[in-house]
CSV table of C-alpha atoms in Angstrom, one decimal:
chain,number,residue,atom,x,y,z
A,1,MET,CA,23.2,5.1,-113.9
A,2,GLY,CA,20.4,6.8,-113.3
A,3,THR,CA,19.9,10.9,-112.7
A,4,GLU,CA,21.2,12.4,-109.7
A,5,ARG,CA,18.4,12.9,-106.7
A,6,ARG,CA,20.3,13.3,-103.7
A,7,ARG,CA,22.0,16.6,-102.3
A,8,GLY,CA,24.9,16.6,-100.3
A,9,ASP,CA,27.9,14.0,-100.3
A,10,ARG,CA,27.2,10.6,-100.5
A,11,VAL,CA,29.7,7.7,-99.2
A,12,THR,CA,29.7,4.0,-101.0
A,13,PHE,CA,30.7,1.4,-98.5
A,14,GLU,CA,32.3,-1.2,-100.7
A,15,ARG,CA,30.6,-4.7,-99.1
A,16,GLY,CA,27.4,-2.5,-96.8
A,17,ILE,CA,27.3,-1.9,-94.2
A,18,PRO,CA,25.2,-3.9,-91.3
A,19,ALA,CA,21.6,-2.5,-90.3
A,20,HIS,CA,18.4,-3.0,-89.2
A,21,MET,CA,15.4,-1.2,-90.7
A,22,MET,CA,12.2,-1.1,-87.8
A,23,GLY,CA,8.3,0.0,-88.0
A,24,ILE,CA,7.8,3.1,-85.9
A,25,ASP,CA,5.4,0.6,-83.9
A,26,GLY,CA,7.9,-1.8,-83.4
A,27,THR,CA,6.2,-4.2,-84.6
A,28,TRP,CA,8.3,-5.7,-87.7
A,29,ARG,CA,12.4,-5.3,-88.3
A,30,ARG,CA,14.5,-6.2,-90.8
A,31,ASP,CA,18.2,-7.1,-91.6
A,32,CYS,CA,19.6,-4.6,-94.5
A,33,MET,CA,22.9,-3.3,-96.0
A,34,MET,CA,23.2,0.3,-96.2
A,35,ALA,CA,25.3,0.5,-99.3
A,36,ASP,CA,26.1,4.1,-99.2
A,37,VAL,CA,24.9,7.5,-96.7
A,38,SER,CA,24.7,11.1,-97.6
A,39,GLU,CA,23.5,13.6,-95.0
A,40,THR,CA,19.7,13.2,-96.6
A,41,GLY,CA,19.8,9.5,-97.0
A,42,ALA,CA,20.9,6.3,-97.5
A,43,LYS,CA,20.7,3.0,-100.7
A,44,LEU,CA,19.3,-0.1,-97.8
A,45,THR,CA,19.6,-3.4,-99.6
A,46,VAL,CA,16.8,-5.1,-97.6
A,47,GLU,CA,17.2,-8.7,-96.4
A,48,GLY,CA,13.9,-10.2,-97.7
A,49,SER,CA,11.1,-9.1,-99.1
A,50,VAL,CA,9.6,-5.3,-98.0
A,51,GLU,CA,5.6,-6.6,-99.0
A,52,GLY,CA,3.7,-5.4,-96.8
A,53,LEU,CA,5.8,-3.7,-94.8
A,54,ALA,CA,4.6,0.0,-93.1
A,55,LEU,CA,7.3,2.0,-95.6
A,56,LYS,CA,6.6,5.1,-95.6
A,57,GLU,CA,8.4,6.2,-92.2
A,58,PHE,CA,10.6,3.7,-89.9
A,59,PHE,CA,14.3,3.8,-88.5
A,60,LEU,CA,17.4,2.9,-89.6
A,61,LEU,CA,19.0,1.3,-86.8
A,62,LEU,CA,22.8,1.5,-86.8
A,63,SER,CA,23.9,0.3,-84.5
A,64,SER,CA,23.3,-3.4,-82.4
A,65,THR,CA,22.0,-1.3,-78.9
A,66,GLY,CA,20.0,0.9,-81.1
A,67,LEU,CA,21.4,4.5,-80.1
A,68,ALA,CA,22.5,5.0,-83.0
A,69,TYR,CA,19.2,5.7,-85.8
A,70,ARG,CA,17.8,7.5,-87.9
A,71,ARG,CA,14.1,8.7,-89.1
A,72,CYS,CA,13.6,7.8,-92.1
A,73,GLU,CA,10.6,7.7,-95.4
A,74,LEU,CA,10.8,6.0,-98.2
A,75,ALA,CA,12.3,7.7,-102.1
A,76,TRP,CA,12.4,4.3,-104.5
A,77,VAL,CA,12.3,0.6,-104.5
A,78,ASN,CA,14.6,-1.3,-106.7
A,79,GLY,CA,14.0,-4.9,-106.2
A,80,ASP,CA,15.8,-5.8,-102.9
A,81,GLN,CA,17.3,-2.0,-103.1
A,82,ILE,CA,15.3,1.4,-101.2
A,83,GLY,CA,16.5,4.3,-101.1
A,84,VAL,CA,15.3,7.1,-98.0
A,85,ASN,CA,15.2,9.6,-96.5
A,86,PHE,CA,16.9,10.9,-93.5
A,87,LEU,CA,13.4,12.9,-91.5
A,88,LYS,CA,15.3,15.2,-89.7
A,89,GLN,CA,13.8,16.0,-85.9
A,90,GLY,CA,11.1,18.6,-86.6
A,91,ASP,CA,9.8,16.6,-90.3
A,92,LYS,CA,6.2,15.0,-90.3
A,93,LYS,CA,5.9,15.0,-86.4
A,94,LYS,CA,4.0,17.8,-84.4
A,95,LYS,CA,5.6,20.0,-82.4
A,96,PRO,CA,4.7,19.8,-78.2
A,97,ALA,CA,2.5,23.3,-78.3
A,98,ARG,CA,4.9,25.1,-75.8
A,99,ARG,CA,3.4,28.2,-76.6
A,100,SER,CA,-0.4,28.0,-76.5
A,101,SER,CA,-2.9,30.8,-76.1
A,102,GLN,CA,-4.0,28.3,-73.7
A,103,ALA,CA,-2.7,27.8,-69.7
A,104,VAL,CA,-1.8,24.3,-69.1
A,105,ASP,CA,-0.2,24.8,-65.8
A,106,VAL,CA,-3.6,25.7,-62.7
């Protein structure tokens, strides 16, 4: 086995948990199986090719209704398996400018 790069406890699923990957802009979607998961990321087996997909950032949908999801960034690719890091709410996104020196309301 390779060097363990992930922090946090890992939960491994014997058969995998069905999930879906979806582009941030909603233009693509792939079925996948979640092989394992930790607080910081997951290992996924993707059905179909991941070539050409915008995998820098995407959503991992954990329920059929889409209510349980995590925003992810790609960590590594090995054949049909990929590793993803979960992004926390403030990561890689601009936070709303609430404390601005300019008055917004008149």
